[in-house]
mmCIF file of C-alpha atoms in Angstrom:
data_model
loop_
_atom_site.group_PDB
_atom_site.id
_atom_site.type_symbol
_atom_site.label_atom_id
_atom_site.label_comp_id
_atom_site.label_asym_id
_atom_site.label_seq_id
_atom_site.Cartn_x
_atom_site.Cartn_y
_atom_site.Cartn_z
ATOM 1 C CA MET A 1 9.476 -0.373 30.752
ATOM 2 C CA ILE A 2 8.823 2.609 28.463
ATOM 3 C CA GLN A 3 11.638 4.657 29.964
ATOM 4 C CA ASN A 4 14.250 2.319 28.461
ATOM 5 C CA LYS A 5 12.733 2.049 24.979
ATOM 6 C CA ASN A 6 13.152 4.172 21.886
ATOM 7 C CA LEU A 7 9.512 3.979 20.851
ATOM 8 C CA ILE A 8 8.593 5.597 17.524
ATOM 9 C CA LEU A 9 4.837 6.110 17.245
ATOM 10 C CA ASP A 10 4.845 9.104 14.908
ATOM 11 C CA GLY A 11 7.361 8.442 12.172
ATOM 12 C CA HIS A 12 9.053 5.515 10.441
ATOM 13 C CA LYS A 13 12.020 3.189 10.916
ATOM 14 C CA LEU A 14 13.234 2.863 7.341
ATOM 15 C CA GLU A 15 16.587 4.455 8.181
ATOM 16 C CA TRP A 16 17.515 1.272 10.062
ATOM 17 C CA HIS A 17 17.078 -0.713 6.832
ATOM 18 C CA ARG A 18 19.576 1.090 4.654
ATOM 19 C CA ASP A 19 20.573 -2.073 2.782
ATOM 20 C CA ARG A 20 16.999 -2.648 1.624
ATOM 21 C CA VAL A 21 16.619 0.983 0.549
ATOM 22 C CA GLU A 22 19.888 0.902 -1.395
ATOM 23 C CA ALA A 23 18.847 -2.312 -3.136
ATOM 24 C CA TRP A 24 15.523 -0.754 -4.151
ATOM 25 C CA LEU A 25 17.183 2.419 -5.403
ATOM 26 C CA ALA A 26 19.464 0.205 -7.513
ATOM 27 C CA GLY A 27 16.406 -1.356 -9.167
ATOM 28 C CA GLU A 28 16.590 -4.719 -7.407
ATOM 29 C CA ARG A 29 13.499 -6.724 -6.493
ATOM 30 C CA ILE A 30 13.224 -6.489 -2.716
ATOM 31 C CA ALA A 31 10.954 -8.241 -0.253
ATOM 32 C CA PRO A 32 8.778 -6.009 1.908
ATOM 33 C CA ILE A 33 10.272 -5.363 5.337
ATOM 34 C CA THR A 34 6.816 -5.320 6.937
ATOM 35 C CA ILE A 35 3.515 -6.799 5.779
ATOM 36 C CA ASP A 36 0.244 -5.743 7.392
ATOM 37 C CA CYS A 37 -2.521 -8.255 6.817
ATOM 38 C CA ALA A 38 -5.695 -9.669 8.297
ATOM 39 C CA LEU A 39 -6.734 -13.299 8.507
ATOM 40 C CA THR A 40 -10.355 -12.485 7.656
ATOM 41 C CA ARG A 41 -12.535 -9.561 6.611
ATOM 42 C CA ALA A 42 -15.024 -10.469 9.344
ATOM 43 C CA CYS A 43 -15.393 -8.205 12.361
ATOM 44 C CA ASN A 44 -17.484 -8.245 15.527
ATOM 45 C CA MET A 45 -17.625 -4.428 15.723
ATOM 46 C CA ARG A 46 -19.126 -1.705 13.535
ATOM 47 C CA CYS A 47 -16.841 1.228 14.287
ATOM 48 C CA VAL A 48 -18.141 4.488 12.852
ATOM 49 C CA TYR A 49 -14.709 5.357 11.441
ATOM 50 C CA CYS A 50 -13.974 1.983 9.846
ATOM 51 C CA TYR A 51 -12.043 2.335 6.587
ATOM 52 C CA GLY A 52 -12.442 -1.375 5.940
ATOM 53 C CA GLN A 53 -16.117 -0.873 5.144
ATOM 54 C CA LEU A 54 -15.046 1.170 2.120
ATOM 55 C CA GLN A 55 -12.814 -1.575 0.751
ATOM 56 C CA ALA A 56 -15.062 -4.545 -0.045
ATOM 57 C CA ASN A 57 -13.512 -7.066 -2.412
ATOM 58 C CA ASP A 58 -13.946 -10.676 -3.493
ATOM 59 C CA GLU A 59 -13.402 -12.781 -0.411
ATOM 60 C CA LYS A 60 -11.535 -16.071 -0.409
ATOM 61 C CA ARG A 61 -11.361 -18.607 2.395
ATOM 62 C CA ILE A 62 -8.128 -18.128 4.308
ATOM 63 C CA ASN A 63 -7.554 -21.525 5.926
ATOM 64 C CA GLN A 64 -4.577 -22.687 7.948
ATOM 65 C CA ASP A 65 -2.739 -24.115 4.947
ATOM 66 C CA VAL A 66 -2.965 -20.758 3.138
ATOM 67 C CA ILE A 67 -1.779 -18.841 6.203
ATOM 68 C CA PHE A 68 1.125 -21.193 6.929
ATOM 69 C CA ARG A 69 2.225 -21.155 3.266
ATOM 70 C CA PHE A 70 2.191 -17.364 3.315
ATOM 71 C CA LEU A 71 4.228 -17.186 6.533
ATOM 72 C CA ASP A 72 6.735 -19.712 5.175
ATOM 73 C CA ASP A 73 7.060 -17.771 1.912
ATOM 74 C CA ALA A 74 7.468 -14.467 3.740
ATOM 75 C CA ALA A 75 10.332 -15.806 5.834
ATOM 76 C CA GLU A 76 12.006 -17.418 2.821
ATOM 77 C CA ILE A 77 12.065 -14.298 0.640
ATOM 78 C CA GLY A 78 13.268 -11.976 3.407
ATOM 79 C CA VAL A 79 10.216 -10.330 4.967
ATOM 80 C CA LYS A 80 11.123 -9.326 8.522
ATOM 81 C CA ALA A 81 7.832 -8.604 10.259
ATOM 82 C CA ILE A 82 4.151 -9.511 9.966
ATOM 83 C CA SER A 83 1.438 -7.538 11.725
ATOM 84 C CA PHE A 84 -2.059 -8.964 11.771
ATOM 85 C CA VAL A 85 -3.586 -5.534 11.283
ATOM 86 C CA SER A 86 -5.735 -4.743 8.257
ATOM 87 C CA ASP A 87 -9.363 -4.670 7.128
ATOM 88 C CA GLY A 88 -10.694 -7.405 9.408
ATOM 89 C CA GLU A 89 -10.613 -8.555 13.040
ATOM 90 C CA SER A 90 -8.105 -11.402 13.020
ATOM 91 C CA THR A 91 -9.358 -12.821 16.318
ATOM 92 C CA CYS A 92 -12.421 -13.929 14.297
ATOM 93 C CA SER A 93 -10.161 -16.468 12.588
ATOM 94 C CA PRO A 94 -9.758 -19.841 14.323
ATOM 95 C CA HIS A 95 -6.187 -19.956 13.016
ATOM 96 C CA LEU A 96 -4.875 -16.772 14.682
ATOM 97 C CA TYR A 97 -2.968 -18.356 17.551
ATOM 98 C CA ASP A 98 -1.284 -21.009 15.437
ATOM 99 C CA ALA A 99 -0.418 -18.351 12.846
ATOM 100 C CA ILE A 100 1.325 -16.156 15.419
ATOM 101 C CA LEU A 101 3.367 -19.109 16.651
ATOM 102 C CA ARG A 102 4.212 -20.322 13.120
ATOM 103 C CA GLY A 103 5.430 -16.876 12.114
ATOM 104 C CA LYS A 104 7.602 -16.584 15.213
ATOM 105 C CA GLU A 105 9.027 -20.081 14.642
ATOM 106 C CA ASN A 106 9.956 -18.916 11.133
ATOM 107 C CA GLY A 107 12.004 -16.066 12.576
ATOM 108 C CA LEU A 108 9.484 -13.346 11.737
ATOM 109 C CA ASP A 109 8.664 -10.564 14.153
ATOM 110 C CA MET A 110 4.933 -10.816 14.824
ATOM 111 C CA ALA A 111 2.323 -8.306 16.000
ATOM 112 C CA LEU A 112 -1.429 -8.139 16.428
ATOM 113 C CA GLY A 113 -3.967 -5.318 16.346
ATOM 114 C CA THR A 114 -7.380 -6.181 17.775
ATOM 115 C CA ASN A 115 -10.403 -4.872 19.630
ATOM 116 C CA GLY A 116 -9.638 -7.671 22.090
ATOM 117 C CA ILE A 117 -13.169 -8.875 22.669
ATOM 118 C CA LEU A 118 -12.583 -12.369 21.275
ATOM 119 C CA LEU A 119 -9.065 -12.879 22.642
ATOM 120 C CA LYS A 120 -8.821 -16.057 24.688
ATOM 121 C CA SER A 121 -7.309 -15.502 28.123
ATOM 122 C CA GLU A 122 -6.046 -19.076 28.249
ATOM 123 C CA ARG A 123 -3.870 -18.502 25.156
ATOM 124 C CA LEU A 124 -2.237 -15.245 26.300
ATOM 125 C CA SER A 125 0.758 -16.838 27.994
ATOM 126 C CA GLU A 126 1.389 -18.748 24.774
ATOM 127 C CA ILE A 127 1.135 -15.926 22.232
ATOM 128 C CA LEU A 128 2.362 -12.862 24.134
ATOM 129 C CA PRO A 129 6.027 -13.996 24.151
ATOM 130 C CA ALA A 130 5.750 -14.467 20.364
ATOM 131 C CA LEU A 131 4.484 -10.913 19.761
ATOM 132 C CA THR A 132 6.594 -7.783 19.502
ATOM 133 C CA TYR A 133 3.488 -5.776 20.263
ATOM 134 C CA LEU A 134 -0.194 -6.325 20.962
ATOM 135 C CA ARG A 135 -2.225 -3.223 20.164
ATOM 136 C CA PHE A 136 -5.818 -2.748 21.226
ATOM 137 C CA ASN A 137 -8.069 -0.617 19.063
ATOM 138 C CA ILE A 138 -10.117 1.385 21.557
ATOM 139 C CA SER A 139 -11.387 4.885 20.853
ATOM 140 C CA ALA A 140 -13.306 5.719 24.017
ATOM 141 C CA GLY A 141 -12.707 5.674 27.760
ATOM 142 C CA GLU A 142 -16.340 5.439 28.882
ATOM 143 C CA PRO A 143 -18.891 2.626 28.311
ATOM 144 C CA LYS A 144 -21.656 4.618 26.623
ATOM 145 C CA ARG A 145 -19.345 6.372 24.187
ATOM 146 C CA TYR A 146 -17.451 3.123 23.562
ATOM 147 C CA ALA A 147 -20.707 1.523 22.435
ATOM 148 C CA GLN A 148 -21.588 4.488 20.219
ATOM 149 C CA ILE A 149 -18.188 4.749 18.546
ATOM 150 C CA HIS A 150 -17.515 1.023 18.131
ATOM 151 C CA GLY A 151 -21.066 0.063 17.229
ATOM 152 C CA CYS A 152 -21.530 -2.518 19.971
ATOM 153 C CA GLU A 153 -23.172 -3.184 23.329
ATOM 154 C CA GLU A 154 -22.006 -1.185 26.348
ATOM 155 C CA LYS A 155 -21.112 -4.350 28.256
ATOM 156 C CA LEU A 156 -18.254 -5.005 25.829
ATOM 157 C CA PHE A 157 -16.394 -1.996 27.212
ATOM 158 C CA GLU A 158 -15.791 -3.842 30.479
ATOM 159 C CA LYS A 159 -14.773 -6.954 28.573
ATOM 160 C CA ALA A 160 -12.226 -4.991 26.546
ATOM 161 C CA CYS A 161 -10.814 -3.400 29.691
ATOM 162 C CA ASN A 162 -10.518 -6.759 31.433
ATOM 163 C CA ILE A 163 -8.578 -8.396 28.605
ATOM 164 C CA ILE A 164 -6.170 -5.442 28.377
ATOM 165 C CA LYS A 165 -5.607 -5.664 32.112
ATOM 166 C CA GLU A 166 -5.091 -9.417 31.829
ATOM 167 C CA CYS A 167 -2.484 -8.965 29.090
ATOM 168 C CA ALA A 168 -0.565 -6.485 31.229
ATOM 169 C CA LYS A 169 -0.694 -8.959 34.121
ATOM 170 C CA VAL A 170 0.547 -11.885 32.025
ATOM 171 C CA LYS A 171 3.322 -9.760 30.559
ATOM 172 C CA LYS A 172 4.527 -8.869 34.040
ATOM 173 C CA GLN A 173 4.312 -12.479 35.232
ATOM 174 C CA LEU A 174 6.344 -13.730 32.265
ATOM 175 C CA GLY A 175 8.868 -10.882 32.401
ATOM 176 C CA ILE A 176 8.676 -10.280 28.648
ATOM 177 C CA ASP A 177 9.221 -7.151 26.535
ATOM 178 C CA THR A 178 6.034 -7.413 24.472
ATOM 179 C CA MET A 179 4.558 -3.938 24.160
ATOM 180 C CA ILE A 180 0.918 -3.651 25.232
ATOM 181 C CA GLY A 181 -0.503 -0.628 23.452
ATOM 182 C CA LEU A 182 -3.799 1.159 22.931
ATOM 183 C CA GLN A 183 -4.765 3.033 19.782
ATOM 184 C CA MET A 184 -7.421 5.712 19.571
ATOM 185 C CA VAL A 185 -8.675 6.629 16.112
ATOM 186 C CA LEU A 186 -9.587 10.250 16.715
ATOM 187 C CA MET A 187 -12.366 11.956 14.842
ATOM 188 C CA PRO A 188 -12.919 15.542 16.052
ATOM 189 C CA GLU A 189 -16.308 14.580 17.477
ATOM 190 C CA PHE A 190 -14.597 12.111 19.836
ATOM 191 C CA GLU A 191 -12.775 14.883 21.711
ATOM 192 C CA ASP A 192 -14.689 14.177 24.948
ATOM 193 C CA GLN A 193 -12.999 10.746 25.125
ATOM 194 C CA VAL A 194 -9.364 11.796 24.802
ATOM 195 C CA ILE A 195 -8.681 12.437 28.489
ATOM 196 C CA PRO A 196 -10.843 9.569 29.851
ATOM 197 C CA LEU A 197 -9.040 7.130 27.556
ATOM 198 C CA ALA A 198 -5.595 8.520 28.381
ATOM 199 C CA ARG A 199 -6.304 7.991 32.081
ATOM 200 C CA LEU A 200 -7.840 4.583 31.502
ATOM 201 C CA GLY A 201 -4.753 3.323 29.677
ATOM 202 C CA ALA A 202 -2.599 3.989 32.709
ATOM 203 C CA ASP A 203 -5.108 2.303 35.019
ATOM 204 C CA LEU A 204 -5.201 -0.815 32.835
ATOM 205 C CA GLY A 205 -1.415 -1.186 32.808
ATOM 206 C CA ALA A 206 -0.879 -0.451 29.114
ATOM 207 C CA ASP A 207 2.550 0.664 27.959
ATOM 208 C CA TYR A 208 1.257 3.369 25.680
ATOM 209 C CA LEU A 209 -1.715 5.084 24.083
ATOM 210 C CA VAL A 210 -1.283 6.427 20.567
ATOM 211 C CA ILE A 211 -3.871 8.927 19.362
ATOM 212 C CA LYS A 212 -4.056 8.939 15.584
ATOM 213 C CA HIS A 213 -5.950 10.662 12.807
ATOM 214 C CA CYS A 214 -8.799 9.058 10.905
ATOM 215 C CA SER A 215 -8.041 8.217 7.289
ATOM 216 C CA ASP A 216 -10.656 8.922 4.619
ATOM 217 C CA ASP A 217 -10.967 7.908 0.995
ATOM 218 C CA GLU A 218 -10.518 10.224 -1.971
ATOM 219 C CA ASP A 219 -14.265 10.952 -1.964
ATOM 220 C CA GLY A 220 -14.383 11.892 1.718
ATOM 221 C CA SER A 221 -16.876 9.098 2.442
ATOM 222 C CA LEU A 222 -16.268 9.149 6.210
ATOM 223 C CA GLY A 223 -16.602 12.918 6.402
ATOM 224 C CA VAL A 224 -13.435 13.560 8.383
ATOM 225 C CA GLN A 225 -13.059 17.303 9.025
ATOM 226 C CA TYR A 226 -9.291 17.667 9.115
ATOM 227 C CA GLU A 227 -9.309 21.397 9.869
ATOM 228 C CA LYS A 228 -11.066 20.706 13.174
ATOM 229 C CA TYR A 229 -8.083 18.730 14.439
ATOM 230 C CA PHE A 230 -6.298 22.046 14.958
ATOM 231 C CA GLU A 231 -8.883 22.974 17.583
ATOM 232 C CA LEU A 232 -7.841 19.926 19.616
ATOM 233 C CA THR A 233 -4.165 20.830 19.990
ATOM 234 C CA ASP A 234 -4.361 21.921 23.631
ATOM 235 C CA LEU A 235 -6.498 18.897 24.518
ATOM 236 C CA LEU A 236 -4.000 16.484 22.979
ATOM 237 C CA LYS A 237 -1.107 18.167 24.779
ATOM 238 C CA LYS A 238 -3.030 17.770 28.027
ATOM 239 C CA ALA A 239 -3.422 14.070 27.281
ATOM 240 C CA GLU A 240 0.290 13.693 26.496
ATOM 241 C CA ALA A 241 1.082 15.323 29.843
ATOM 242 C CA LEU A 242 -0.415 12.244 31.525
ATOM 243 C CA SER A 243 2.626 10.251 30.391
ATOM 244 C CA THR A 244 4.896 8.778 33.053
ATOM 245 C CA ASP A 245 8.187 6.891 32.915
ATOM 246 C CA ARG A 246 6.137 3.680 32.514
ATOM 247 C CA TYR A 247 3.272 4.883 30.310
ATOM 248 C CA LEU A 248 3.420 6.995 27.164
ATOM 249 C CA VAL A 249 0.607 9.021 25.610
ATOM 250 C CA GLN A 250 1.548 10.133 22.090
ATOM 251 C CA ALA A 251 -0.479 11.970 19.455
ATOM 252 C CA LYS A 252 0.492 11.412 15.818
ATOM 253 C CA TRP A 253 1.020 15.122 15.293
ATOM 254 C CA SER A 254 2.526 14.890 11.820
ATOM 255 C CA LYS A 255 -0.666 13.392 10.432
ATOM 256 C CA ILE A 256 -3.212 15.023 12.730
ATOM 257 C CA LEU A 257 -2.000 18.479 11.693
ATOM 258 C CA SER A 258 -1.414 17.667 8.011
ATOM 259 C CA ARG A 259 -4.914 18.696 6.860
ATOM 260 C CA GLY A 260 -5.017 15.304 5.138
ATOM 261 C CA LYS A 261 -2.552 16.495 2.483
ATOM 262 C CA ARG A 262 0.515 14.894 0.928
ATOM 263 C CA LYS A 263 3.704 16.563 -0.243
ATOM 264 C CA TYR A 264 4.545 13.684 -2.594
ATOM 265 C CA SER A 265 2.988 12.682 -5.910
ATOM 266 C CA ARG A 266 4.457 9.198 -6.338
ATOM 267 C CA CYS A 267 3.864 6.175 -4.140
ATOM 268 C CA TYR A 268 7.178 4.547 -3.197
ATOM 269 C CA GLY A 269 6.226 2.906 0.107
ATOM 270 C CA PRO A 270 4.606 -0.460 -0.782
ATOM 271 C CA PRO A 271 7.840 -2.252 -1.788
ATOM 272 C CA PHE A 272 8.906 -1.711 1.840
ATOM 273 C CA ILE A 273 5.584 -1.991 3.689
ATOM 274 C CA MET A 274 2.720 -3.756 1.981
ATOM 275 C CA GLN A 275 -0.855 -4.582 2.968
ATOM 276 C CA PHE A 276 -3.036 -7.617 2.295
ATOM 277 C CA SER A 277 -6.788 -7.782 2.755
ATOM 278 C CA GLY A 278 -8.397 -10.359 4.997
ATOM 279 C CA SER A 279 -9.822 -11.751 1.758
ATOM 280 C CA GLY A 280 -6.324 -12.874 0.780
ATOM 281 C CA LEU A 281 -5.985 -10.060 -1.744
ATOM 282 C CA VAL A 282 -2.461 -8.752 -2.338
ATOM 283 C CA ALA A 283 -2.497 -5.052 -3.234
ATOM 284 C CA PRO A 284 -0.027 -2.201 -2.691
ATOM 285 C CA CYS A 285 -2.019 -0.755 0.191
ATOM 286 C CA GLY A 286 -5.306 -0.906 2.061
ATOM 287 C CA MET A 287 -6.676 2.072 0.196
ATOM 288 C CA LEU A 288 -6.681 0.038 -3.012
ATOM 289 C CA PHE A 289 -8.497 -3.082 -1.777
ATOM 290 C CA ASN A 290 -11.914 -2.199 -3.191
ATOM 291 C CA ASN A 291 -12.992 -3.993 -6.360
ATOM 292 C CA LYS A 292 -13.121 -0.675 -8.196
ATOM 293 C CA TYR A 293 -9.309 -0.618 -7.950
ATOM 294 C CA LYS A 294 -8.818 -3.961 -9.693
ATOM 295 C CA ASN A 295 -6.166 -2.401 -11.919
ATOM 296 C CA PHE A 296 -3.958 -2.312 -8.816
ATOM 297 C CA HIS A 297 -4.682 -5.831 -7.573
ATOM 298 C CA ILE A 298 -1.744 -8.218 -7.813
ATOM 299 C CA GLY A 299 -3.027 -11.626 -6.752
ATOM 300 C CA ASN A 300 -4.516 -13.616 -3.904
ATOM 301 C CA ILE A 301 -2.596 -15.824 -1.477
ATOM 302 C CA ALA A 302 -5.534 -18.263 -1.373
ATOM 303 C CA ASP A 303 -4.963 -18.992 -5.062
ATOM 304 C CA THR A 304 -1.216 -18.548 -5.465
ATOM 305 C CA SER A 305 1.704 -18.704 -3.066
ATOM 306 C CA PHE A 306 2.987 -15.319 -1.984
ATOM 307 C CA LYS A 307 6.462 -16.254 -3.199
ATOM 308 C CA LYS A 308 5.128 -16.728 -6.738
ATOM 309 C CA ILE A 309 3.110 -13.520 -6.520
ATOM 310 C CA TRP A 310 6.206 -11.651 -5.368
ATOM 311 C CA GLN A 311 8.277 -13.133 -8.204
ATOM 312 C CA SER A 312 5.648 -12.314 -10.826
ATOM 313 C CA ASP A 313 5.807 -9.638 -13.509
ATOM 314 C CA ARG A 314 2.445 -8.381 -12.242
ATOM 315 C CA TYR A 315 3.962 -7.540 -8.842
ATOM 316 C CA ARG A 316 6.623 -5.317 -10.380
ATOM 317 C CA GLU A 317 4.225 -3.874 -12.926
ATOM 318 C CA VAL A 318 1.815 -2.562 -10.287
ATOM 319 C CA LEU A 319 4.489 -1.241 -7.934
ATOM 320 C CA ASN A 320 6.354 0.433 -10.793
ATOM 321 C CA TYR A 321 3.126 2.039 -12.014
ATOM 322 C CA ILE A 322 2.256 3.726 -8.707
ATOM 323 C CA ALA A 323 5.854 4.992 -8.497
ATOM 324 C CA SER A 324 5.650 6.511 -11.991
ATOM 325 C CA ASP A 325 4.416 9.833 -13.365
ATOM 326 C CA LYS A 326 1.270 8.032 -14.541
ATOM 327 C CA PHE A 327 0.077 7.926 -10.939
ATOM 328 C CA ASP A 328 -0.643 10.897 -8.661
ATOM 329 C CA ALA A 329 -0.926 10.005 -4.982
ATOM 330 C CA LYS A 330 -2.368 13.451 -4.243
ATOM 331 C CA THR A 331 -5.527 12.822 -6.238
ATOM 332 C CA MET A 332 -5.791 9.071 -6.801
ATOM 333 C CA CYS A 333 -5.566 7.863 -3.172
ATOM 334 C CA GLY A 334 -7.309 8.325 0.136
ATOM 335 C CA THR A 335 -5.734 10.356 2.911
ATOM 336 C CA LEU A 336 -2.833 9.578 5.236
ATOM 337 C CA CYS A 337 -2.211 5.945 4.394
ATOM 338 C CA LEU A 338 -0.088 3.424 6.267
ATOM 339 C CA GLN A 339 2.831 4.120 3.921
ATOM 340 C CA HIS A 340 2.626 7.905 4.360
ATOM 341 C CA LYS A 341 5.772 8.478 6.464
ATOM 342 C CA VAL A 342 7.825 6.036 4.386
ATOM 343 C CA ASN A 343 6.596 7.784 1.247
ATOM 344 C CA GLU A 344 7.686 11.165 2.605
ATOM 345 C CA TYR A 345 11.159 9.812 3.371
ATOM 346 C CA ILE A 346 11.660 8.124 -0.016
ATOM 347 C CA TRP A 347 10.241 11.170 -1.825
ATOM 348 C CA ASP A 348 12.825 13.387 -0.123
ATOM 349 C CA LEU A 349 15.567 10.906 -1.048
ATOM 350 C CA LYS A 350 14.500 10.943 -4.687
ATOM 351 C CA GLN A 351 14.230 14.748 -4.662
ATOM 352 C CA GLY A 352 17.697 15.161 -3.174
ATOM 353 C CA LYS A 353 16.324 16.702 0.028
ATOM 354 C CA GLN A 354 17.376 13.730 2.135
ATOM 355 C CA VAL A 355 20.676 11.848 2.203
ATOM 356 C CA LEU A 356 20.748 8.121 2.810
ATOM 357 C CA LYS A 357 22.876 7.595 5.889
ATOM 358 C CA ASP A 358 23.054 5.485 9.013
ATOM 359 C CA PRO A 359 20.725 6.689 11.785
ATOM 360 C CA GLU A 360 22.225 8.729 14.592
ATOM 361 C CA THR A 361 19.956 7.426 17.353
ATOM 362 C CA LYS A 362 19.773 3.987 18.915
ATOM 363 C CA LYS A 363 17.752 1.250 17.280
ATOM 364 C CA PRO A 364 14.070 1.698 18.127
ATOM 365 C CA PHE A 365 11.772 -0.871 19.631
ATOM 366 C CA GLY A 366 10.111 -3.019 16.962
ATOM 367 C CA VAL A 367 12.561 -1.866 14.294
ATOM 368 C CA ASN A 368 11.188 -4.272 11.682
ATOM 369 C CA PHE A 369 7.691 -2.766 11.902
ATOM 370 C CA ILE A 370 8.701 0.201 9.814
#
């Protein structure tokens, strides 16, 4: 399947949304193209690299009515894609399956990121056709290291492998295009797991493995040693060489080799790709979920409909502030955020180093997940 897809795993897809970019540049209020969110802050793992642990905030109860209202609002105002990927494990929510189906019925492209442990096999044939991609968060290819890195029992490694294999099987049986992916969050001390995981992904029938950096906050709380990534270059190239015409291994080189630095000072990305916490909190990005960043918090979908939040003066006030000279993304944010590649692109547009034009390559897979 991979051989026929233009799959962008290290970059962005904003060029295929020129109309939305032009509207934003003209000062219009635009709906986000993509929203990343979780349905809960709960999680059944304790991954050593978890950024979510740094972003505790006041939690609200996200029930089915709240979720459905949000998905209805998103479709109405022009959001194109929803990925259940954020600061919680959405399979912990009893409403996950109905939420995926409701979003798809609304015309939204839907996606899910999960460790997979709580996924119900009997629901796979129902939800997989509704998902553009299903991405498994797995950062080890061996049971003992899986348990150490993900903070769980070794026996869960086999369970994770079995559900990935089952998803690949169901996908083949249904003849659908849903992308089954694996994601490794790479800290330099996980280097021994790069090759085992790259080989495992092929054995399990996954479509791809993406190897990404580990984000850290502005205080370096997770202790990520970005300089050490450079020592792993040959190892990552060896892993990528395991790619075939049906299975892709891709390192996110642009971030892995960035030393955790930004070239831009303003944050322009959230109007196009926004993040919500599993608490229901609406904020520009995941790096600003913590209660200490309340000045950047916009609202909560458990209290107020997303449509009203989006229409509010507060929404524009916060997004305009982080795009102004009063905000410095180089010093006031954590490293290598979700919006990083979009920010680079918009920064170059604003600086006159990039010209807004139609893309020269074919439309990529999952174009609305920018």
